[in-house]
Amino acid sequence: MNREHTDVAVVGAGIVGCLVAREIVARAPEASVLLLDRDTVGAGASRRSAGLHCPRGATERVRRMTAYSQDYYAELKHNAPELPIHAVPMSVVASPVNASRVHEIYLDSAELTPVDPSEDRAGAPDLRLPEHARIWECRGAQYADVYALVRDLTRELRARVTLREGVHVDTMRAVGHTDPGREPDVGGVELALGTGETVTADRVVLAPGPWLAEPAWRESLAPLGARVKKIVALHVERVPTRTDRAVVFHDEDAFLLPLHASGHWLFSYTCTTWDVDPDDLAGGLSADDVDQARASLRRHAPALAEHRVSGRVFCDAYSPTGEPQVRALGDGRVVFAGAANGSGYRLAPAIAAEAADLLDLSSIPPHA
Ligand SMILES: Cc1cc2nc3c(=O)[nH]c(=O)nc-3n(C[C@H](O)[C@H](O)[C@H](O)COP(=O)(O)OP(=O)(O)OC[C@H]3O[C@@H](n4cnc5c(N)ncnc54)[C@H](O)[C@@H]3O)c2cc1C
C-alpha cells in the first residue's frame, strides 16, 4: 500500500478549502500541502452558490470577517481582472421597524443612502414593496460565479500544492509521526483514501461544506452542533439590463440578483428544510420547493413569480450561533473550517485566514 506524507492536508476543494490552501502557501511557502476532494474542485455547495457578497454581518465578528473578505476579493480582482467576480449595484429594502437594525449590520463602507420609494429606484423590475418600505442604495456588493472562481484559483494553486480530485477520504485517525525524515516524537493524522492509499499529515484542515456527516469526521464534528439546511433559488428567465440592481429584502432574508454574466435573474429566499443529506439532493426542484419559492417571490415581485420555473437546489452547513465555525478539534492537529450559514462564498477569505491562524505554520521546518 502506498503511504505519503504531507505537512498539511486540506480536505474539500470548494471555495473554503481552496482559499485555505492559498493562505497556507502564502504564509508557509516551504510547506507541503495536499488538497483533496472526492469530486472535481468546486463541485459541492460552491458550484450551486448564488455567490452574492453583501456588505453586512449580524455580529461584530461577522462584520470584521465581511470587511476582510471584501478587501481580499477586491485585491484578487484588481490583480486578475479576468476572474468571474462582478461588482453589482445593490438596494436594501426593509420595513420601518427594521431600519435601525439595517444600519447596525451594514458596514460603514456600504454608505447606505436612503432612496425615496415613490421614485421607484429599488432597481429591479416589477417590485412590490411593503407599505412604508424604506430603501437604501448600498456600496460594495459583488457576485461571483463561485465554481468558475474556484477552478481559476486552483489552476494557479496546482503549481504550489498537490491537488487530488476524485479522491474520497474514508477515515481519519490520530497516529504517531510516520514521516521517515523526522523525529518520531510528534503526532500526526492518518487519512485513509478511497483509492486504497494512506496519507499522513502533521495537520489537517477539514473544509467539507455540507458533508458534515461523512464517517471520517462525523463524530469529531458532532460537538460543534452544526446542521445542514436546504437552500433553494429560482432562476427567472428575464435578461437583466445593465442598470438593474441586486435587491435585498431584509425582513425576509431574501434577495433578487441580476446575473448579468449568465443572462437571467436569481431569486433566493429562506428555505426552512433542515438536516438534509447533500447526496440526496440531486433530484432538482420539488413541487414543495417551487410552491414555497413562488409564494415568497410573489410577495416581492409578483410578475416575476409567474415565469416558467427553473432554479438550483442544494444545501449548506449552519452553525448554532449564526457565525462561521473555525475550530481546532481534539489535540489541535485537525482544524474545522466552515458552517458559514449560507454565506460561505462571501466569508471564505476570512474563514481561511482564521483557519491558517490555528495551524501553527511557523513550526514547519524547511524541507531539504
Ligand atoms: C443555492 C445556494 C446559494 C448560495 N448563495 C450564496 C450567496 O449568495 N452568497 C454566499 O456567500 N454563499 C452562498 N451560498 C453558500 C456557499 O455557496 C457555501 O457556504 C460555500 O460554497 C461553502 O463552501 P465550502 O468550500 O465550505 O463547501 P463546498 O463547496 O461544498 O466544498 C466542500 C468539498 O468537500 C468535498 N468533500 C466532502 N466530503 C469529502 C470526503 N469524504 N473526501 C474528500 N472530499 C470531500 C466535497 O466534494 C466538496 O467539493 C449558497 C449556497 C447554495 C447551495
Short mmCIF file of C-alpha atoms and ligand atoms in Angstrom, two decimals:
data_model
loop_
_atom_site.label_atom_id
_atom_site.label_comp_id
_atom_site.label_asym_id
_atom_site.label_seq_id
_atom_site.Cartn_x
_atom_site.Cartn_y
_atom_site.Cartn_z
CA MET A 1 0.00 0.00 0.00
CA ASN A 2 1.32 3.48 -0.90
CA ARG A 3 1.98 5.84 2.01
CA GLU A 4 2.51 9.54 1.51
CA HIS A 5 3.37 12.30 3.99
CA THR A 6 2.43 15.97 3.85
CA ASP A 7 2.78 18.90 6.22
CA VAL A 8 -0.84 19.96 5.76
CA ALA A 9 -3.75 18.13 4.17
CA VAL A 10 -6.79 20.23 3.24
CA VAL A 11 -9.88 18.09 2.77
CA GLY A 12 -12.51 19.61 0.50
CA ALA A 13 -11.67 21.81 -2.51
CA GLY A 14 -14.63 24.16 -2.50
CA ILE A 15 -14.17 27.90 -2.12
CA VAL A 16 -13.21 27.46 1.55
CA GLY A 17 -10.66 24.65 1.09
CA CYS A 18 -9.22 26.37 -1.96
CA LEU A 19 -8.68 29.65 -0.08
CA VAL A 20 -7.29 27.77 2.95
CA ALA A 21 -4.70 26.12 0.67
CA ARG A 22 -3.92 29.50 -0.89
CA GLU A 23 -3.47 31.07 2.55
CA ILE A 24 -1.16 28.28 3.72
CA VAL A 25 1.17 28.53 0.72
CA ALA A 26 1.25 32.32 1.10
CA ARG A 27 2.20 32.09 4.79
CA ALA A 28 4.43 29.00 4.63
CA PRO A 29 5.89 28.67 1.14
CA GLU A 30 8.04 25.74 2.32
CA ALA A 31 5.09 23.68 3.50
CA SER A 32 3.96 20.65 1.54
CA VAL A 33 0.19 20.95 1.04
CA LEU A 34 -2.18 18.29 -0.22
CA LEU A 35 -5.65 19.42 -1.34
CA LEU A 36 -8.11 16.53 -1.63
CA ASP A 37 -11.64 16.33 -2.98
CA ARG A 38 -13.90 13.37 -3.56
CA ASP A 39 -15.23 15.18 -6.66
CA THR A 40 -13.72 17.73 -9.03
CA VAL A 41 -12.76 21.09 -7.47
CA GLY A 42 -15.63 23.40 -6.61
CA ALA A 43 -18.29 20.80 -7.36
CA GLY A 44 -20.04 20.92 -3.94
CA ALA A 45 -22.03 23.81 -2.47
CA SER A 46 -19.65 26.19 -4.27
CA ARG A 47 -20.95 25.07 -7.67
CA ARG A 48 -24.55 25.93 -6.72
CA SER A 49 -23.79 29.18 -4.94
CA ALA A 50 -25.57 32.38 -5.92
CA GLY A 51 -22.25 33.95 -4.96
CA LEU A 52 -23.61 37.24 -3.65
CA HIS A 53 -21.35 39.28 -1.44
CA CYS A 54 -23.48 41.61 0.62
CA PRO A 55 -21.52 44.00 2.88
CA ARG A 56 -23.20 43.14 6.16
CA GLY A 57 -22.81 40.97 9.23
CA ALA A 58 -25.18 40.17 12.07
CA THR A 59 -22.42 40.23 14.71
CA GLU A 60 -19.21 42.17 15.27
CA ARG A 61 -17.08 39.15 14.27
CA VAL A 62 -19.03 38.58 11.06
CA ARG A 63 -18.76 42.28 10.18
CA ARG A 64 -14.99 42.02 10.66
CA MET A 65 -14.89 38.88 8.51
CA THR A 66 -17.03 40.63 5.88
CA ALA A 67 -14.76 43.66 5.70
CA TYR A 68 -11.66 41.45 5.48
CA SER A 69 -13.20 39.26 2.77
CA GLN A 70 -14.46 42.23 0.76
CA ASP A 71 -10.93 43.68 0.65
CA TYR A 72 -9.46 40.26 -0.21
CA TYR A 73 -11.77 39.76 -3.19
CA ALA A 74 -11.21 43.35 -4.34
CA GLU A 75 -7.47 42.73 -4.38
CA LEU A 76 -7.88 39.40 -6.18
CA LYS A 77 -9.98 41.10 -8.86
CA HIS A 78 -7.55 44.02 -9.09
CA ASN A 79 -4.63 41.64 -9.67
CA ALA A 80 -6.55 39.38 -12.09
CA PRO A 81 -9.40 41.35 -13.73
CA GLU A 82 -10.46 38.28 -15.71
CA LEU A 83 -11.70 36.49 -12.55
CA PRO A 84 -15.51 35.97 -12.53
CA ILE A 85 -16.21 38.45 -9.72
CA HIS A 86 -18.64 41.20 -10.77
CA ALA A 87 -19.43 44.39 -8.90
CA VAL A 88 -23.19 44.89 -8.70
CA PRO A 89 -25.18 47.92 -7.54
CA MET A 90 -27.45 46.92 -4.68
CA SER A 91 -30.53 48.17 -2.84
CA VAL A 92 -31.75 47.12 0.58
CA VAL A 93 -35.47 47.12 1.34
CA ALA A 94 -36.83 46.90 4.90
CA SER A 95 -39.91 47.82 6.86
CA PRO A 96 -39.51 50.92 9.06
CA VAL A 97 -39.37 48.82 12.22
CA ASN A 98 -36.16 47.17 10.95
CA ALA A 99 -34.45 50.36 9.75
CA SER A 100 -32.16 50.72 12.76
CA ARG A 101 -31.10 47.05 12.52
CA VAL A 102 -30.18 47.58 8.87
CA HIS A 103 -27.92 50.46 9.88
CA GLU A 104 -26.39 48.30 12.61
CA ILE A 105 -25.46 45.32 10.44
CA TYR A 106 -24.24 47.00 7.24
CA LEU A 107 -20.59 48.05 7.12
CA ASP A 108 -19.87 51.79 7.24
CA SER A 109 -18.21 51.33 3.85
CA ALA A 110 -21.63 50.33 2.42
CA GLU A 111 -22.57 54.03 2.76
CA LEU A 112 -26.31 53.29 2.95
CA THR A 113 -28.09 56.10 1.14
CA PRO A 114 -31.86 56.46 1.57
CA VAL A 115 -33.97 56.41 -1.59
CA ASP A 116 -37.48 57.79 -1.85
CA PRO A 117 -39.72 54.72 -2.55
CA SER A 118 -42.00 56.89 -4.69
CA GLU A 119 -39.08 57.34 -7.10
CA ASP A 120 -39.25 53.61 -7.84
CA ARG A 121 -35.49 53.34 -7.59
CA ALA A 122 -35.12 50.00 -5.87
CA GLY A 123 -33.71 48.89 -9.20
CA ALA A 124 -35.35 45.57 -10.14
CA PRO A 125 -38.38 45.04 -12.38
CA ASP A 126 -41.95 44.81 -11.07
CA LEU A 127 -41.16 45.10 -7.38
CA ARG A 128 -43.90 45.19 -4.80
CA LEU A 129 -42.59 46.98 -1.73
CA PRO A 130 -44.03 46.60 1.77
CA GLU A 131 -46.15 49.52 2.97
CA HIS A 132 -43.94 52.42 4.11
CA ALA A 133 -40.91 50.42 2.99
CA ARG A 134 -37.53 52.03 3.47
CA ILE A 135 -35.00 51.67 0.64
CA TRP A 136 -31.27 52.35 0.69
CA GLU A 137 -28.65 52.16 -2.00
CA CYS A 138 -25.58 50.32 -0.83
CA ARG A 139 -21.96 50.18 -1.99
CA GLY A 140 -19.54 47.26 -2.06
CA ALA A 141 -21.76 44.40 -3.28
CA GLN A 142 -20.44 41.91 -5.82
CA TYR A 143 -21.29 38.45 -7.05
CA ALA A 144 -19.15 35.64 -8.40
CA ASP A 145 -19.50 32.52 -10.44
CA VAL A 146 -18.06 30.63 -7.47
CA TYR A 147 -17.49 27.38 -9.38
CA ALA A 148 -15.52 29.17 -12.09
CA LEU A 149 -13.63 31.16 -9.46
CA VAL A 150 -12.57 28.01 -7.61
CA ARG A 151 -11.36 26.47 -10.86
CA ASP A 152 -9.43 29.63 -11.77
CA LEU A 153 -7.80 29.77 -8.34
CA THR A 154 -6.89 26.08 -8.33
CA ARG A 155 -5.31 26.40 -11.78
CA GLU A 156 -2.82 28.74 -10.14
CA LEU A 157 -2.55 26.60 -7.00
CA ARG A 158 -1.64 23.43 -8.89
CA ALA A 159 1.95 24.64 -9.17
CA ARG A 160 2.20 25.01 -5.37
CA VAL A 161 0.06 22.25 -3.86
CA THR A 162 -0.63 18.64 -4.68
CA LEU A 163 -4.23 18.56 -5.86
CA ARG A 164 -6.05 15.25 -5.89
CA GLU A 165 -9.57 15.16 -7.31
CA GLY A 166 -11.93 12.21 -7.23
CA VAL A 167 -10.25 11.02 -4.04
CA HIS A 168 -12.55 10.33 -1.10
CA VAL A 169 -11.29 10.49 2.48
CA ASP A 170 -12.72 7.34 4.06
CA THR A 171 -11.27 7.54 7.57
CA MET A 172 -9.20 9.92 9.71
CA ARG A 173 -7.29 8.97 12.86
CA ALA A 174 -4.51 10.28 15.07
CA VAL A 175 -1.21 8.40 14.83
CA GLY A 176 2.43 8.68 15.99
CA HIS A 177 4.60 10.54 13.49
CA THR A 178 5.36 8.47 10.38
CA ASP A 179 7.44 10.80 8.23
CA PRO A 180 10.66 8.81 7.72
CA GLY A 181 12.73 12.04 7.61
CA ARG A 182 11.53 13.37 11.00
CA GLU A 183 11.92 12.55 14.67
CA PRO A 184 9.16 10.14 15.74
CA ASP A 185 8.15 12.34 18.68
CA VAL A 186 5.30 14.35 17.19
CA GLY A 187 1.85 13.03 16.40
CA GLY A 188 0.21 13.14 13.00
CA VAL A 189 -3.11 12.38 11.38
CA GLU A 190 -3.66 9.44 9.07
CA LEU A 191 -6.16 9.68 6.25
CA ALA A 192 -7.27 6.50 4.51
CA LEU A 193 -8.35 7.25 0.95
CA GLY A 194 -10.90 5.59 -1.28
CA THR A 195 -8.08 4.76 -3.70
CA GLY A 196 -6.58 2.37 -1.14
CA GLU A 197 -3.74 4.77 -0.32
CA THR A 198 -2.91 6.21 3.08
CA VAL A 199 -1.66 9.73 3.70
CA THR A 200 -0.23 11.06 6.93
CA ALA A 201 -0.29 14.76 7.67
CA ASP A 202 1.08 16.87 10.52
CA ARG A 203 -2.05 18.99 10.34
CA VAL A 204 -5.41 18.62 8.62
CA VAL A 205 -7.95 21.26 7.69
CA LEU A 206 -11.46 19.91 7.17
CA ALA A 207 -13.45 22.07 4.74
CA PRO A 208 -16.21 19.62 3.83
CA GLY A 209 -19.00 22.14 3.18
CA PRO A 210 -22.32 20.42 3.94
CA TRP A 211 -20.77 16.93 4.14
CA LEU A 212 -20.65 17.11 7.95
CA ALA A 213 -21.86 13.54 8.37
CA GLU A 214 -19.04 11.80 6.50
CA PRO A 215 -17.92 8.74 8.52
CA ALA A 216 -14.33 10.07 8.69
CA TRP A 217 -15.27 13.10 10.82
CA ARG A 218 -18.91 12.79 11.86
CA GLU A 219 -18.02 12.07 15.50
CA SER A 220 -15.33 14.74 15.70
CA LEU A 221 -17.74 17.40 14.38
CA ALA A 222 -20.78 16.39 16.43
CA PRO A 223 -19.86 18.61 19.43
CA LEU A 224 -19.95 21.68 17.16
CA GLY A 225 -23.71 21.28 16.78
CA ALA A 226 -23.71 22.38 13.12
CA ARG A 227 -26.62 21.25 10.95
CA VAL A 228 -27.31 21.13 7.22
CA LYS A 229 -30.12 23.15 5.67
CA LYS A 230 -31.53 23.03 2.17
CA ILE A 231 -31.09 26.15 0.00
CA VAL A 232 -33.32 26.80 -2.99
CA ALA A 233 -33.01 29.61 -5.51
CA LEU A 234 -35.23 30.27 -8.52
CA HIS A 235 -33.89 31.39 -11.88
CA VAL A 236 -36.12 33.94 -13.55
CA GLU A 237 -35.72 33.84 -17.31
CA ARG A 238 -35.65 37.54 -17.92
CA VAL A 239 -32.49 39.23 -19.19
CA PRO A 240 -31.23 41.85 -16.72
CA THR A 241 -30.32 45.26 -18.08
CA ARG A 242 -27.06 46.98 -17.20
CA THR A 243 -28.82 49.33 -14.78
CA ASP A 244 -30.64 46.59 -12.83
CA ARG A 245 -29.60 46.25 -9.21
CA ALA A 246 -29.49 43.43 -6.70
CA VAL A 247 -32.27 43.92 -4.16
CA VAL A 248 -32.02 42.52 -0.64
CA PHE A 249 -35.35 42.14 1.19
CA HIS A 250 -34.07 42.45 4.72
CA ASP A 251 -37.27 41.44 6.57
CA GLU A 252 -37.40 38.02 4.89
CA ASP A 253 -33.71 37.48 4.24
CA ALA A 254 -34.41 37.09 0.52
CA PHE A 255 -32.78 38.68 -2.49
CA LEU A 256 -33.11 39.22 -6.23
CA LEU A 257 -29.83 39.17 -8.12
CA PRO A 258 -29.35 40.17 -11.77
CA LEU A 259 -26.86 37.61 -13.08
CA HIS A 260 -25.68 39.72 -15.99
CA ALA A 261 -22.96 37.23 -16.80
CA SER A 262 -25.48 34.36 -17.22
CA GLY A 263 -28.34 36.42 -18.66
CA HIS A 264 -31.06 35.82 -16.07
CA TRP A 265 -32.25 36.79 -12.58
CA LEU A 266 -31.88 34.70 -9.46
CA PHE A 267 -34.25 34.81 -6.50
CA SER A 268 -33.06 33.42 -3.18
CA TYR A 269 -35.36 33.05 -0.19
CA THR A 270 -35.05 31.41 3.21
CA CYS A 271 -35.84 27.72 2.96
CA THR A 272 -36.54 26.00 6.29
CA THR A 273 -35.86 22.35 5.48
CA TRP A 274 -33.22 21.10 7.93
CA ASP A 275 -31.00 18.03 8.28
CA VAL A 276 -30.76 17.15 4.61
CA ASP A 277 -28.08 14.91 3.12
CA PRO A 278 -26.19 16.62 0.27
CA ASP A 279 -26.02 13.33 -1.59
CA ASP A 280 -29.83 13.16 -1.67
CA LEU A 281 -30.33 16.50 -3.40
CA ALA A 282 -29.53 15.59 -6.99
CA GLY A 283 -33.20 15.35 -7.93
CA GLY A 284 -33.72 19.05 -8.66
CA LEU A 285 -36.59 21.28 -7.52
CA SER A 286 -39.50 19.54 -5.82
CA ALA A 287 -43.12 20.72 -6.05
CA ASP A 288 -42.80 21.98 -2.44
CA ASP A 289 -39.64 23.94 -3.26
CA VAL A 290 -41.43 25.60 -6.17
CA ASP A 291 -44.53 26.43 -4.12
CA GLN A 292 -42.51 27.98 -1.29
CA ALA A 293 -40.18 29.89 -3.58
CA ARG A 294 -43.01 31.23 -5.71
CA ALA A 295 -45.03 32.27 -2.66
CA SER A 296 -42.05 34.25 -1.42
CA LEU A 297 -41.28 35.77 -4.83
CA ARG A 298 -44.96 36.76 -5.27
CA ARG A 299 -44.68 38.90 -2.14
CA HIS A 300 -41.76 40.85 -3.64
CA ALA A 301 -42.12 40.77 -7.41
CA PRO A 302 -45.41 39.13 -8.45
CA ALA A 303 -44.86 39.35 -12.20
CA LEU A 304 -41.55 37.51 -11.96
CA ALA A 305 -43.16 34.67 -10.00
CA GLU A 306 -45.25 33.61 -12.99
CA HIS A 307 -42.29 32.76 -15.23
CA ARG A 308 -41.70 29.12 -16.08
CA VAL A 309 -39.80 27.57 -13.18
CA SER A 310 -36.13 26.80 -13.14
CA GLY A 311 -33.56 27.11 -10.40
CA ARG A 312 -30.96 25.43 -8.24
CA VAL A 313 -31.22 23.31 -5.12
CA PHE A 314 -28.52 22.31 -2.70
CA CYS A 315 -27.64 22.86 0.93
CA ASP A 316 -25.10 24.36 3.30
CA ALA A 317 -23.84 23.84 6.83
CA TYR A 318 -25.22 26.16 9.52
CA SER A 319 -23.77 26.80 12.98
CA PRO A 320 -25.82 27.21 16.19
CA THR A 321 -24.64 30.83 16.61
CA GLY A 322 -25.06 32.13 13.06
CA GLU A 323 -21.29 32.76 12.87
CA PRO A 324 -18.94 30.56 10.81
CA GLN A 325 -17.08 27.89 12.75
CA VAL A 326 -13.31 27.76 12.60
CA ARG A 327 -12.16 25.43 15.37
CA ALA A 328 -9.25 23.25 16.37
CA LEU A 329 -10.57 19.78 17.19
CA GLY A 330 -9.13 17.36 19.76
CA ASP A 331 -5.41 17.95 20.31
CA GLY A 332 -5.37 20.74 17.71
CA ARG A 333 -3.91 18.90 14.73
CA VAL A 334 -7.26 18.98 12.94
CA VAL A 335 -8.99 22.29 12.21
CA PHE A 336 -12.57 22.53 11.00
CA ALA A 337 -13.45 25.48 8.74
CA GLY A 338 -17.00 26.05 7.56
CA ALA A 339 -20.62 26.14 8.74
CA ALA A 340 -20.92 29.63 7.26
CA ASN A 341 -24.72 29.74 7.24
CA GLY A 342 -25.29 30.28 3.52
CA SER A 343 -22.51 32.91 3.39
CA GLY A 344 -19.55 30.65 2.68
CA TYR A 345 -18.60 32.44 -0.52
CA ARG A 346 -18.57 35.91 0.89
CA LEU A 347 -16.79 34.95 4.14
CA ALA A 348 -14.37 32.34 2.73
CA PRO A 349 -11.27 34.58 2.76
CA ALA A 350 -11.73 35.39 6.45
CA ILE A 351 -12.53 31.76 7.29
CA ALA A 352 -9.31 30.72 5.53
CA ALA A 353 -7.27 33.29 7.45
CA GLU A 354 -8.72 32.15 10.79
CA ALA A 355 -8.02 28.51 9.90
CA ALA A 356 -4.40 29.30 8.99
CA ASP A 357 -4.01 31.16 12.31
CA LEU A 358 -4.85 27.93 14.14
CA LEU A 359 -2.31 25.80 12.26
CA ASP A 360 0.96 26.98 13.86
CA LEU A 361 2.58 27.13 10.43
CA SER A 362 5.73 28.76 11.80
CA SER A 363 6.80 25.41 13.25
CA ILE A 364 7.06 23.74 9.82
CA PRO A 365 10.78 23.17 9.17
CA PRO A 366 12.24 23.94 5.73
CA HIS A 367 12.35 20.80 3.58
CA ALA A 368 15.61 19.58 2.08
C1 LIG B 1 -28.19 27.57 -3.76
C2 LIG B 1 -27.13 28.22 -2.92
C3 LIG B 1 -26.98 29.60 -2.92
C4 LIG B 1 -25.99 30.20 -2.14
N1 LIG B 1 -25.82 31.54 -2.22
C5 LIG B 1 -24.80 32.13 -1.54
C6 LIG B 1 -24.56 33.51 -1.68
O1 LIG B 1 -25.27 34.22 -2.39
N2 LIG B 1 -23.50 34.05 -1.01
C7 LIG B 1 -22.69 33.29 -0.21
O2 LIG B 1 -21.75 33.83 0.38
N3 LIG B 1 -22.91 31.96 -0.05
C8 LIG B 1 -23.94 31.38 -0.70
N4 LIG B 1 -24.17 30.04 -0.56
C9 LIG B 1 -23.34 29.29 0.38
C10 LIG B 1 -21.98 28.97 -0.20
O3 LIG B 1 -22.12 28.51 -1.52
C11 LIG B 1 -21.33 27.89 0.66
O4 LIG B 1 -21.30 28.33 2.01
C12 LIG B 1 -19.90 27.63 0.20
O5 LIG B 1 -19.86 27.28 -1.16
C13 LIG B 1 -19.30 26.52 1.04
O6 LIG B 1 -18.01 26.29 0.53
P1 LIG B 1 -17.17 25.08 1.08
O7 LIG B 1 -15.87 25.09 0.38
O8 LIG B 1 -17.19 25.10 2.56
O9 LIG B 1 -18.06 23.80 0.70
P2 LIG B 1 -18.18 23.01 -0.69
O10 LIG B 1 -18.13 23.90 -1.85
O11 LIG B 1 -19.36 22.11 -0.55
O12 LIG B 1 -16.87 22.14 -0.70
C14 LIG B 1 -16.71 21.02 0.15
C15 LIG B 1 -15.98 19.97 -0.64
O13 LIG B 1 -15.67 18.88 0.24
C16 LIG B 1 -15.66 17.71 -0.56
N5 LIG B 1 -15.80 16.54 0.32
C17 LIG B 1 -16.83 16.26 1.14
N6 LIG B 1 -16.62 15.09 1.77
C18 LIG B 1 -15.41 14.62 1.33
C19 LIG B 1 -14.63 13.44 1.61
N7 LIG B 1 -15.04 12.48 2.48
N8 LIG B 1 -13.43 13.30 1.00
C20 LIG B 1 -12.99 14.25 0.13
N9 LIG B 1 -13.69 15.37 -0.18
C21 LIG B 1 -14.88 15.55 0.42
C22 LIG B 1 -16.87 17.90 -1.48
O14 LIG B 1 -16.77 17.11 -2.65
C23 LIG B 1 -16.84 19.40 -1.77
O15 LIG B 1 -16.22 19.72 -3.02
C24 LIG B 1 -25.14 29.40 -1.32
C25 LIG B 1 -25.28 28.02 -1.31
C26 LIG B 1 -26.26 27.42 -2.10
C27 LIG B 1 -26.38 25.93 -2.08
#
